[in-house]
PDB file of C-alpha atoms in Angstrom:
ATOM      1  CA  UNK A   1      -0.021   0.009   0.065  1.00  0.00           C
ATOM      2  CA  UNK A   2       3.070   2.308   0.159  1.00  0.00           C
ATOM      3  CA  UNK A   3       3.061   3.347  -3.359  1.00  0.00           C
ATOM      4  CA  UNK A   4       0.756   5.545  -5.326  1.00  0.00           C
ATOM      5  CA  UNK A   5       0.098   4.501  -8.870  1.00  0.00           C
ATOM      6  CA  UNK A   6      -1.958   7.236 -10.370  1.00  0.00           C
ATOM      7  CA  UNK A   7      -1.757  10.777  -9.189  1.00  0.00           C
ATOM      8  CA  UNK A   8      -4.278  13.464 -10.169  1.00  0.00           C
ATOM      9  CA  UNK A   9      -3.013  17.118 -10.079  1.00  0.00           C
ATOM     10  CA  UNK A  10      -5.905  19.684  -9.715  1.00  0.00           C
ATOM     11  CA  UNK A  11      -4.623  22.610 -11.634  1.00  0.00           C
ATOM     12  CA  UNK A  12      -5.885  26.135 -11.446  1.00  0.00           C
ATOM     13  CA  UNK A  13      -3.341  28.054 -13.525  1.00  0.00           C
ATOM     14  CA  UNK A  14      -2.592  30.542 -10.944  1.00  0.00           C
ATOM     15  CA  UNK A  15       0.876  32.196 -10.554  1.00  0.00           C
ATOM     16  CA  UNK A  16       1.425  30.277  -7.322  1.00  0.00           C
ATOM     17  CA  UNK A  17       0.446  26.689  -8.854  1.00  0.00           C
ATOM     18  CA  UNK A  18       4.025  26.067 -10.059  1.00  0.00           C
ATOM     19  CA  UNK A  19       4.811  24.604  -6.650  1.00  0.00           C
ATOM     20  CA  UNK A  20       1.904  22.177  -6.754  1.00  0.00           C
ATOM     21  CA  UNK A  21       2.632  21.275 -10.372  1.00  0.00           C
ATOM     22  CA  UNK A  22       6.384  20.632  -9.663  1.00  0.00           C
ATOM     23  CA  UNK A  23       5.366  18.742  -6.573  1.00  0.00           C
ATOM     24  CA  UNK A  24       2.913  16.391  -8.404  1.00  0.00           C
ATOM     25  CA  UNK A  25       5.413  15.851 -11.157  1.00  0.00           C
ATOM     26  CA  UNK A  26       8.243  14.931  -8.708  1.00  0.00           C
ATOM     27  CA  UNK A  27       6.009  12.567  -6.972  1.00  0.00           C
ATOM     28  CA  UNK A  28       5.161  10.982 -10.300  1.00  0.00           C
ATOM     29  CA  UNK A  29       8.670  10.418 -10.908  1.00  0.00           C
ATOM     30  CA  UNK A  30       9.429   9.097  -7.456  1.00  0.00           C
ATOM     31  CA  UNK A  31       6.641   6.617  -7.481  1.00  0.00           C
ATOM     32  CA  UNK A  32       7.031   5.711 -10.994  1.00  0.00           C
ATOM     33  CA  UNK A  33       3.308   6.523 -11.176  1.00  0.00           C
ATOM     34  CA  UNK A  34       1.049   7.963 -13.798  1.00  0.00           C
ATOM     35  CA  UNK A  35       0.193  11.505 -13.726  1.00  0.00           C
ATOM     36  CA  UNK A  36      -3.065  13.128 -14.963  1.00  0.00           C
ATOM     37  CA  UNK A  37      -4.128  16.900 -14.749  1.00  0.00           C
ATOM     38  CA  UNK A  38      -7.572  18.197 -14.219  1.00  0.00           C
ATOM     39  CA  UNK A  39      -8.830  21.670 -14.436  1.00  0.00           C
ATOM     40  CA  UNK A  40     -12.419  22.505 -13.725  1.00  0.00           C
ATOM     41  CA  UNK A  41     -14.210  25.429 -15.002  1.00  0.00           C
ATOM     42  CA  UNK A  42     -17.169  26.510 -12.748  1.00  0.00           C
ATOM     43  CA  UNK A  43     -20.193  27.340 -14.847  1.00  0.00           C
ATOM     44  CA  UNK A  44     -20.520  31.100 -15.581  1.00  0.00           C
ATOM     45  CA  UNK A  45     -22.905  32.605 -13.120  1.00  0.00           C
ATOM     46  CA  UNK A  46     -25.851  34.501 -14.737  1.00  0.00           C
ATOM     47  CA  UNK A  47     -25.562  36.988 -11.883  1.00  0.00           C
ATOM     48  CA  UNK A  48     -23.421  39.563 -13.611  1.00  0.00           C
ATOM     49  CA  UNK A  49     -25.722  42.445 -12.848  1.00  0.00           C
ATOM     50  CA  UNK A  50     -27.086  42.793 -16.129  1.00  0.00           C
ATOM     51  CA  UNK A  51     -25.884  46.280 -16.829  1.00  0.00           C
ATOM     52  CA  UNK A  52     -24.590  45.357 -20.219  1.00  0.00           C
ATOM     53  CA  UNK A  53     -25.789  42.518 -22.422  1.00  0.00           C
ATOM     54  CA  UNK A  54     -23.072  39.736 -22.577  1.00  0.00           C
ATOM     55  CA  UNK A  55     -23.371  36.614 -24.616  1.00  0.00           C
ATOM     56  CA  UNK A  56     -22.506  34.076 -22.010  1.00  0.00           C
ATOM     57  CA  UNK A  57     -22.244  31.451 -24.607  1.00  0.00           C
ATOM     58  CA  UNK A  58     -19.317  33.275 -26.464  1.00  0.00           C
ATOM     59  CA  UNK A  59     -17.742  34.231 -23.095  1.00  0.00           C
ATOM     60  CA  UNK A  60     -17.773  30.589 -22.120  1.00  0.00           C
ATOM     61  CA  UNK A  61     -16.329  29.487 -25.327  1.00  0.00           C
ATOM     62  CA  UNK A  62     -13.546  31.902 -24.977  1.00  0.00           C
ATOM     63  CA  UNK A  63     -12.663  30.940 -21.361  1.00  0.00           C
ATOM     64  CA  UNK A  64     -12.743  27.348 -22.411  1.00  0.00           C
ATOM     65  CA  UNK A  65     -10.396  27.987 -25.244  1.00  0.00           C
ATOM     66  CA  UNK A  66      -7.934  29.759 -22.873  1.00  0.00           C
ATOM     67  CA  UNK A  67      -8.184  27.080 -20.371  1.00  0.00           C
ATOM     68  CA  UNK A  68      -7.653  24.423 -23.057  1.00  0.00           C
ATOM     69  CA  UNK A  69      -4.452  26.239 -24.092  1.00  0.00           C
ATOM     70  CA  UNK A  70      -3.176  26.477 -20.572  1.00  0.00           C
ATOM     71  CA  UNK A  71      -3.901  22.827 -19.835  1.00  0.00           C
ATOM     72  CA  UNK A  72      -2.035  21.870 -23.081  1.00  0.00           C
ATOM     73  CA  UNK A  73       0.910  23.992 -22.118  1.00  0.00           C
ATOM     74  CA  UNK A  74       1.051  22.529 -18.600  1.00  0.00           C
ATOM     75  CA  UNK A  75       0.698  19.017 -19.995  1.00  0.00           C
ATOM     76  CA  UNK A  76       3.674  19.584 -22.289  1.00  0.00           C
ATOM     77  CA  UNK A  77       5.697  21.019 -19.377  1.00  0.00           C
ATOM     78  CA  UNK A  78       5.074  18.067 -17.072  1.00  0.00           C
ATOM     79  CA  UNK A  79       5.124  15.521 -19.818  1.00  0.00           C
ATOM     80  CA  UNK A  80       1.436  14.485 -19.428  1.00  0.00           C
ATOM     81  CA  UNK A  81       0.051  13.076 -22.628  1.00  0.00           C
ATOM     82  CA  UNK A  82      -3.362  14.688 -23.855  1.00  0.00           C
ATOM     83  CA  UNK A  83      -5.406  11.633 -22.936  1.00  0.00           C
ATOM     84  CA  UNK A  84      -4.541  12.379 -19.329  1.00  0.00           C
ATOM     85  CA  UNK A  85      -5.473  16.107 -19.484  1.00  0.00           C
ATOM     86  CA  UNK A  86      -9.070  16.721 -18.261  1.00  0.00           C
ATOM     87  CA  UNK A  87     -10.739  19.948 -18.854  1.00  0.00           C
ATOM     88  CA  UNK A  88     -14.136  19.748 -17.102  1.00  0.00           C
ATOM     89  CA  UNK A  89     -17.028  22.027 -16.529  1.00  0.00           C
ATOM     90  CA  UNK A  90     -18.982  21.788 -13.338  1.00  0.00           C
ATOM     91  CA  UNK A  91     -18.691  21.795  -9.549  1.00  0.00           C
ATOM     92  CA  UNK A  92     -14.908  21.572  -8.824  1.00  0.00           C
ATOM     93  CA  UNK A  93     -15.000  18.913  -6.219  1.00  0.00           C
ATOM     94  CA  UNK A  94     -17.534  16.761  -8.153  1.00  0.00           C
ATOM     95  CA  UNK A  95     -15.511  16.821 -11.201  1.00  0.00           C
ATOM     96  CA  UNK A  96     -12.190  16.064  -9.471  1.00  0.00           C
ATOM     97  CA  UNK A  97     -13.846  13.208  -7.785  1.00  0.00           C
ATOM     98  CA  UNK A  98     -15.600  11.931 -10.765  1.00  0.00           C
ATOM     99  CA  UNK A  99     -12.475  11.993 -12.851  1.00  0.00           C
ATOM    100  CA  UNK A 100     -10.361  10.473 -10.084  1.00  0.00           C
ATOM    101  CA  UNK A 101     -12.766   7.584  -9.635  1.00  0.00           C
ATOM    102  CA  UNK A 102     -13.197   6.832 -13.345  1.00  0.00           C
ATOM    103  CA  UNK A 103      -9.499   6.675 -13.842  1.00  0.00           C
ATOM    104  CA  UNK A 104      -8.412   4.716 -10.805  1.00  0.00           C
ATOM    105  CA  UNK A 105      -6.539   7.789  -9.223  1.00  0.00           C
ATOM    106  CA  UNK A 106      -5.145   7.030  -5.625  1.00  0.00           C
ATOM    107  CA  UNK A 107      -3.650  10.431  -4.740  1.00  0.00           C
ATOM    108  CA  UNK A 108      -4.978  13.822  -5.450  1.00  0.00           C
ATOM    109  CA  UNK A 109      -2.561  16.671  -5.275  1.00  0.00           C
ATOM    110  CA  UNK A 110      -3.826  20.172  -4.794  1.00  0.00           C
ATOM    111  CA  UNK A 111      -2.735  23.527  -3.497  1.00  0.00           C
ATOM    112  CA  UNK A 112      -3.530  25.026  -0.170  1.00  0.00           C
ATOM    113  CA  UNK A 113      -3.525  28.653   0.833  1.00  0.00           C
ATOM    114  CA  UNK A 114      -2.048  29.033   4.236  1.00  0.00           C
ATOM    115  CA  UNK A 115      -3.831  32.139   5.069  1.00  0.00           C
ATOM    116  CA  UNK A 116      -7.229  30.558   5.120  1.00  0.00           C
ATOM    117  CA  UNK A 117      -6.251  27.080   6.209  1.00  0.00           C
ATOM    118  CA  UNK A 118      -7.289  24.025   4.247  1.00  0.00           C
ATOM    119  CA  UNK A 119     -10.817  23.816   5.507  1.00  0.00           C
ATOM    120  CA  UNK A 120     -11.766  27.401   4.491  1.00  0.00           C
ATOM    121  CA  UNK A 121     -10.031  27.522   1.161  1.00  0.00           C
ATOM    122  CA  UNK A 122     -10.517  24.078  -0.081  1.00  0.00           C
ATOM    123  CA  UNK A 123     -13.754  24.035   1.601  1.00  0.00           C
ATOM    124  CA  UNK A 124     -16.314  22.104  -0.298  1.00  0.00           C
ATOM    125  CA  UNK A 125     -13.650  20.609  -2.492  1.00  0.00           C
ATOM    126  CA  UNK A 126     -11.565  18.869   0.122  1.00  0.00           C
ATOM    127  CA  UNK A 127     -14.783  17.924   1.997  1.00  0.00           C
ATOM    128  CA  UNK A 128     -16.598  16.506  -0.908  1.00  0.00           C
ATOM    129  CA  UNK A 129     -13.513  14.601  -2.251  1.00  0.00           C
ATOM    130  CA  UNK A 130     -12.721  13.197   1.191  1.00  0.00           C
ATOM    131  CA  UNK A 131     -16.200  12.536   2.077  1.00  0.00           C
ATOM    132  CA  UNK A 132     -16.918  10.343  -0.992  1.00  0.00           C
ATOM    133  CA  UNK A 133     -13.742   8.901  -2.286  1.00  0.00           C
ATOM    134  CA  UNK A 134     -11.367   6.443  -0.936  1.00  0.00           C
ATOM    135  CA  UNK A 135      -8.460   8.507  -2.143  1.00  0.00           C
ATOM    136  CA  UNK A 136      -5.629  10.272  -0.330  1.00  0.00           C
ATOM    137  CA  UNK A 137      -5.238  13.977  -0.737  1.00  0.00           C
ATOM    138  CA  UNK A 138      -1.861  15.980  -0.577  1.00  0.00           C
ATOM    139  CA  UNK A 139      -2.350  19.567   0.313  1.00  0.00           C
ATOM    140  CA  UNK A 140       0.673  21.392  -0.966  1.00  0.00           C
ATOM    141  CA  UNK A 141       1.394  24.690   0.786  1.00  0.00           C
ATOM    142  CA  UNK A 142       1.514  27.693  -1.514  1.00  0.00           C
ATOM    143  CA  UNK A 143       4.438  29.873  -0.512  1.00  0.00           C
ATOM    144  CA  UNK A 144       2.857  33.175  -1.441  1.00  0.00           C
ATOM    145  CA  UNK A 145       0.358  32.803   1.460  1.00  0.00           C
ATOM    146  CA  UNK A 146       2.753  31.532   4.069  1.00  0.00           C
ATOM    147  CA  UNK A 147       3.355  34.134   6.732  1.00  0.00           C
TER     148      UNK A 147
ATOM    149  CA  UNK B   1      11.546  20.654  -4.269  1.00  0.00           C
ATOM    150  CA  UNK B   2      10.315  17.246  -5.311  1.00  0.00           C
ATOM    151  CA  UNK B   3      11.516  15.297  -2.399  1.00  0.00           C
ATOM    152  CA  UNK B   4      10.549  15.367   1.175  1.00  0.00           C
ATOM    153  CA  UNK B   5      13.226  15.044   3.694  1.00  0.00           C
ATOM    154  CA  UNK B   6      11.543  14.794   7.106  1.00  0.00           C
ATOM    155  CA  UNK B   7       8.026  13.202   7.515  1.00  0.00           C
ATOM    156  CA  UNK B   8       6.075  13.561  10.685  1.00  0.00           C
ATOM    157  CA  UNK B   9       3.502  10.996  11.348  1.00  0.00           C
ATOM    158  CA  UNK B  10       0.597  12.103  13.577  1.00  0.00           C
ATOM    159  CA  UNK B  11      -0.285   8.934  15.386  1.00  0.00           C
ATOM    160  CA  UNK B  12      -3.432   8.408  17.384  1.00  0.00           C
ATOM    161  CA  UNK B  13      -3.140   4.596  18.073  1.00  0.00           C
ATOM    162  CA  UNK B  14      -6.679   3.756  16.747  1.00  0.00           C
ATOM    163  CA  UNK B  15      -7.545   0.463  15.117  1.00  0.00           C
ATOM    164  CA  UNK B  16      -7.679   2.238  11.805  1.00  0.00           C
ATOM    165  CA  UNK B  17      -4.357   3.940  12.203  1.00  0.00           C
ATOM    166  CA  UNK B  18      -2.320   1.134  10.711  1.00  0.00           C
ATOM    167  CA  UNK B  19      -3.020   2.460   7.219  1.00  0.00           C
ATOM    168  CA  UNK B  20      -1.570   5.876   8.040  1.00  0.00           C
ATOM    169  CA  UNK B  21       1.350   4.395   9.838  1.00  0.00           C
ATOM    170  CA  UNK B  22       2.290   2.129   6.845  1.00  0.00           C
ATOM    171  CA  UNK B  23       1.711   5.031   4.366  1.00  0.00           C
ATOM    172  CA  UNK B  24       4.182   7.157   6.382  1.00  0.00           C
ATOM    173  CA  UNK B  25       6.664   4.502   6.716  1.00  0.00           C
ATOM    174  CA  UNK B  26       6.446   3.710   2.924  1.00  0.00           C
ATOM    175  CA  UNK B  27       6.855   7.271   2.000  1.00  0.00           C
ATOM    176  CA  UNK B  28       9.877   7.497   4.278  1.00  0.00           C
ATOM    177  CA  UNK B  29      11.445   4.508   2.431  1.00  0.00           C
ATOM    178  CA  UNK B  30      10.425   5.877  -1.076  1.00  0.00           C
ATOM    179  CA  UNK B  31      11.859   9.376  -0.368  1.00  0.00           C
ATOM    180  CA  UNK B  32      14.892   8.104   1.678  1.00  0.00           C
ATOM    181  CA  UNK B  33      13.539  10.469   4.280  1.00  0.00           C
ATOM    182  CA  UNK B  34      13.574  10.671   8.015  1.00  0.00           C
ATOM    183  CA  UNK B  35      10.511   9.750   9.893  1.00  0.00           C
ATOM    184  CA  UNK B  36       9.317  11.070  13.180  1.00  0.00           C
ATOM    185  CA  UNK B  37       6.212  10.152  15.148  1.00  0.00           C
ATOM    186  CA  UNK B  38       4.147  12.495  17.400  1.00  0.00           C
ATOM    187  CA  UNK B  39       1.372  11.581  19.566  1.00  0.00           C
ATOM    188  CA  UNK B  40      -0.521  14.333  21.401  1.00  0.00           C
ATOM    189  CA  UNK B  41      -2.365  13.817  24.622  1.00  0.00           C
ATOM    190  CA  UNK B  42      -4.915  16.544  25.122  1.00  0.00           C
ATOM    191  CA  UNK B  43      -5.226  17.677  28.644  1.00  0.00           C
ATOM    192  CA  UNK B  44      -7.833  15.810  30.764  1.00  0.00           C
ATOM    193  CA  UNK B  45     -10.835  17.894  31.190  1.00  0.00           C
ATOM    194  CA  UNK B  46     -12.013  18.677  34.612  1.00  0.00           C
ATOM    195  CA  UNK B  47     -15.596  18.378  33.305  1.00  0.00           C
ATOM    196  CA  UNK B  48     -16.171  14.844  34.423  1.00  0.00           C
ATOM    197  CA  UNK B  49     -19.393  15.300  36.082  1.00  0.00           C
ATOM    198  CA  UNK B  50     -17.908  14.802  39.501  1.00  0.00           C
ATOM    199  CA  UNK B  51     -19.975  11.993  40.581  1.00  0.00           C
ATOM    200  CA  UNK B  52     -17.155  10.059  41.922  1.00  0.00           C
ATOM    201  CA  UNK B  53     -13.787  11.627  43.162  1.00  0.00           C
ATOM    202  CA  UNK B  54     -11.071  10.858  40.685  1.00  0.00           C
ATOM    203  CA  UNK B  55      -7.365  11.905  41.126  1.00  0.00           C
ATOM    204  CA  UNK B  56      -6.783  13.305  37.744  1.00  0.00           C
ATOM    205  CA  UNK B  57      -3.016  13.452  38.308  1.00  0.00           C
ATOM    206  CA  UNK B  58      -2.884   9.689  38.848  1.00  0.00           C
ATOM    207  CA  UNK B  59      -5.387   9.230  35.713  1.00  0.00           C
ATOM    208  CA  UNK B  60      -3.050  11.286  33.690  1.00  0.00           C
ATOM    209  CA  UNK B  61       0.014   9.586  34.652  1.00  0.00           C
ATOM    210  CA  UNK B  62      -1.522   6.321  33.741  1.00  0.00           C
ATOM    211  CA  UNK B  63      -2.714   7.462  30.372  1.00  0.00           C
ATOM    212  CA  UNK B  64       0.699   8.986  29.694  1.00  0.00           C
ATOM    213  CA  UNK B  65       2.310   5.636  30.537  1.00  0.00           C
ATOM    214  CA  UNK B  66      -0.112   3.932  28.280  1.00  0.00           C
ATOM    215  CA  UNK B  67       0.617   6.338  25.454  1.00  0.00           C
ATOM    216  CA  UNK B  68       4.442   6.011  25.852  1.00  0.00           C
ATOM    217  CA  UNK B  69       4.102   2.183  25.584  1.00  0.00           C
ATOM    218  CA  UNK B  70       2.200   2.482  22.461  1.00  0.00           C
ATOM    219  CA  UNK B  71       4.492   5.061  21.064  1.00  0.00           C
ATOM    220  CA  UNK B  72       7.636   2.852  21.744  1.00  0.00           C
ATOM    221  CA  UNK B  73       5.776  -0.195  20.128  1.00  0.00           C
ATOM    222  CA  UNK B  74       4.948   1.859  17.056  1.00  0.00           C
ATOM    223  CA  UNK B  75       8.495   3.228  16.877  1.00  0.00           C
ATOM    224  CA  UNK B  76       9.891  -0.320  16.911  1.00  0.00           C
ATOM    225  CA  UNK B  77       7.394  -1.315  14.427  1.00  0.00           C
ATOM    226  CA  UNK B  78       8.278   1.446  12.030  1.00  0.00           C
ATOM    227  CA  UNK B  79      12.075   1.525  12.899  1.00  0.00           C
ATOM    228  CA  UNK B  80      11.890   4.879  14.238  1.00  0.00           C
ATOM    229  CA  UNK B  81      14.495   5.755  17.005  1.00  0.00           C
ATOM    230  CA  UNK B  82      13.306   7.124  20.244  1.00  0.00           C
ATOM    231  CA  UNK B  83      14.766  10.388  19.823  1.00  0.00           C
ATOM    232  CA  UNK B  84      12.272  10.924  16.976  1.00  0.00           C
ATOM    233  CA  UNK B  85       9.423   9.820  19.014  1.00  0.00           C
ATOM    234  CA  UNK B  86       7.475  12.733  20.477  1.00  0.00           C
ATOM    235  CA  UNK B  87       4.900  12.207  23.330  1.00  0.00           C
ATOM    236  CA  UNK B  88       3.389  15.791  23.894  1.00  0.00           C
ATOM    237  CA  UNK B  89       0.595  17.211  26.040  1.00  0.00           C
ATOM    238  CA  UNK B  90      -1.331  19.985  24.687  1.00  0.00           C
ATOM    239  CA  UNK B  91      -3.543  21.177  21.966  1.00  0.00           C
ATOM    240  CA  UNK B  92      -3.075  18.700  19.137  1.00  0.00           C
ATOM    241  CA  UNK B  93      -2.549  21.016  16.262  1.00  0.00           C
ATOM    242  CA  UNK B  94      -0.136  23.357  18.224  1.00  0.00           C
ATOM    243  CA  UNK B  95       2.064  20.468  19.342  1.00  0.00           C
ATOM    244  CA  UNK B  96       2.115  18.905  15.885  1.00  0.00           C
ATOM    245  CA  UNK B  97       3.077  22.319  14.419  1.00  0.00           C
ATOM    246  CA  UNK B  98       5.767  23.052  17.111  1.00  0.00           C
ATOM    247  CA  UNK B  99       7.414  19.650  16.892  1.00  0.00           C
ATOM    248  CA  UNK B 100       7.217  19.927  12.938  1.00  0.00           C
ATOM    249  CA  UNK B 101       8.796  23.335  12.979  1.00  0.00           C
ATOM    250  CA  UNK B 102      11.474  22.592  15.567  1.00  0.00           C
ATOM    251  CA  UNK B 103      12.513  19.532  13.642  1.00  0.00           C
ATOM    252  CA  UNK B 104      12.589  20.728  10.062  1.00  0.00           C
ATOM    253  CA  UNK B 105       9.594  18.525   9.164  1.00  0.00           C
ATOM    254  CA  UNK B 106       8.410  19.266   5.433  1.00  0.00           C
ATOM    255  CA  UNK B 107       5.492  16.761   5.273  1.00  0.00           C
ATOM    256  CA  UNK B 108       2.890  15.895   7.865  1.00  0.00           C
ATOM    257  CA  UNK B 109       0.984  12.626   7.590  1.00  0.00           C
ATOM    258  CA  UNK B 110      -2.342  12.201   9.246  1.00  0.00           C
ATOM    259  CA  UNK B 111      -5.454  10.152   9.018  1.00  0.00           C
ATOM    260  CA  UNK B 112      -8.734  11.524   7.665  1.00  0.00           C
ATOM    261  CA  UNK B 113     -12.106  10.055   8.239  1.00  0.00           C
ATOM    262  CA  UNK B 114     -14.297  10.256   5.206  1.00  0.00           C
ATOM    263  CA  UNK B 115     -17.546  10.354   6.785  1.00  0.00           C
ATOM    264  CA  UNK B 116     -16.977  13.822   8.102  1.00  0.00           C
ATOM    265  CA  UNK B 117     -14.574  15.100   5.603  1.00  0.00           C
ATOM    266  CA  UNK B 118     -11.296  16.518   6.104  1.00  0.00           C
ATOM    267  CA  UNK B 119     -12.500  19.968   7.396  1.00  0.00           C
ATOM    268  CA  UNK B 120     -14.762  18.603  10.043  1.00  0.00           C
ATOM    269  CA  UNK B 121     -12.797  15.817  11.371  1.00  0.00           C
ATOM    270  CA  UNK B 122      -9.359  17.478  11.300  1.00  0.00           C
ATOM    271  CA  UNK B 123     -10.909  20.705  11.835  1.00  0.00           C
ATOM    272  CA  UNK B 124      -8.727  22.848  14.077  1.00  0.00           C
ATOM    273  CA  UNK B 125      -5.782  20.496  13.517  1.00  0.00           C
ATOM    274  CA  UNK B 126      -5.560  20.848   9.729  1.00  0.00           C
ATOM    275  CA  UNK B 127      -6.612  24.498   9.850  1.00  0.00           C
ATOM    276  CA  UNK B 128      -4.058  25.476  12.418  1.00  0.00           C
ATOM    277  CA  UNK B 129      -1.271  23.338  10.829  1.00  0.00           C
ATOM    278  CA  UNK B 130      -1.947  24.746   7.385  1.00  0.00           C
ATOM    279  CA  UNK B 131      -2.635  28.272   8.696  1.00  0.00           C
ATOM    280  CA  UNK B 132       0.659  28.612  10.506  1.00  0.00           C
ATOM    281  CA  UNK B 133       3.245  26.199   8.925  1.00  0.00           C
ATOM    282  CA  UNK B 134       4.823  26.102   5.460  1.00  0.00           C
ATOM    283  CA  UNK B 135       4.358  22.478   5.480  1.00  0.00           C
ATOM    284  CA  UNK B 136       2.592  20.219   3.222  1.00  0.00           C
ATOM    285  CA  UNK B 137      -0.028  17.772   4.693  1.00  0.00           C
ATOM    286  CA  UNK B 138      -1.011  14.380   3.386  1.00  0.00           C
ATOM    287  CA  UNK B 139      -4.432  13.232   4.574  1.00  0.00           C
ATOM    288  CA  UNK B 140      -4.605   9.416   4.249  1.00  0.00           C
ATOM    289  CA  UNK B 141      -8.158   8.046   3.974  1.00  0.00           C
ATOM    290  CA  UNK B 142      -9.131   5.614   6.620  1.00  0.00           C
ATOM    291  CA  UNK B 143     -10.884   2.785   4.995  1.00  0.00           C
ATOM    292  CA  UNK B 144     -13.202   1.997   7.831  1.00  0.00           C
ATOM    293  CA  UNK B 145     -14.981   5.201   7.166  1.00  0.00           C
ATOM    294  CA  UNK B 146     -15.241   5.044   3.463  1.00  0.00           C
ATOM    295  CA  UNK B 147     -18.577   4.285   2.202  1.00  0.00           C
TER     296      UNK B 147
END
């Protein structure tokens, strides 16, 4: 039980994410495991205020295109093939969990902001993932928030 | 940054803890890291009801003796020398954090009960550790609670 075989990196493409990405890749190398990457786009809220008319369909497509590009670039950087790159739309924790379960993931790696603590920042994500899945979670501290 | 050098196992000697213990030892072996063990005894509450007089000092000494024995046994099992076995009395998260920082720990390994989720079960522990320390935390799922 000591080894992990399939690691899922939950990527959010923030400036601070490089630490988490590097950590996940290093763990992949150390364990000789597979590495997958997931990025979840939460659905665009309708609650924009409505001052200006916006075609949310177009906006979503544009955001999805950007995310796809970032995911591809990250995949290349970490040497993760396209079939292990998951761009999903939905509730973050549900999508992470679904992809993890469907792909036999045994370790989820995600970033954690110290200022808020794991519970507050990851909140529903960590809760839901740990509530439903029999999967370990590694919370990597993001330096930017360490004080 | 890929490797961990000093792992701290937060042990609570429950029946389900074996998974967490084995995981921590396996990670130690995989990374070629040092492994320390901490067990924290929370101070005995005075709020016993008071129906029967109890010498809390004696009770505490007895509990401490039991914990010391369990810690020694676990240390032998995982091949952790006595100088890396920490039996502390205090607030769990504070003691974990203090020992981690004083000993240059870079990964804390602890058990997580799925039924309640990380946030609820670890609650103050995970929060406090992640809030204050620049240390990664691996939450190992305990099978007994997985549903």
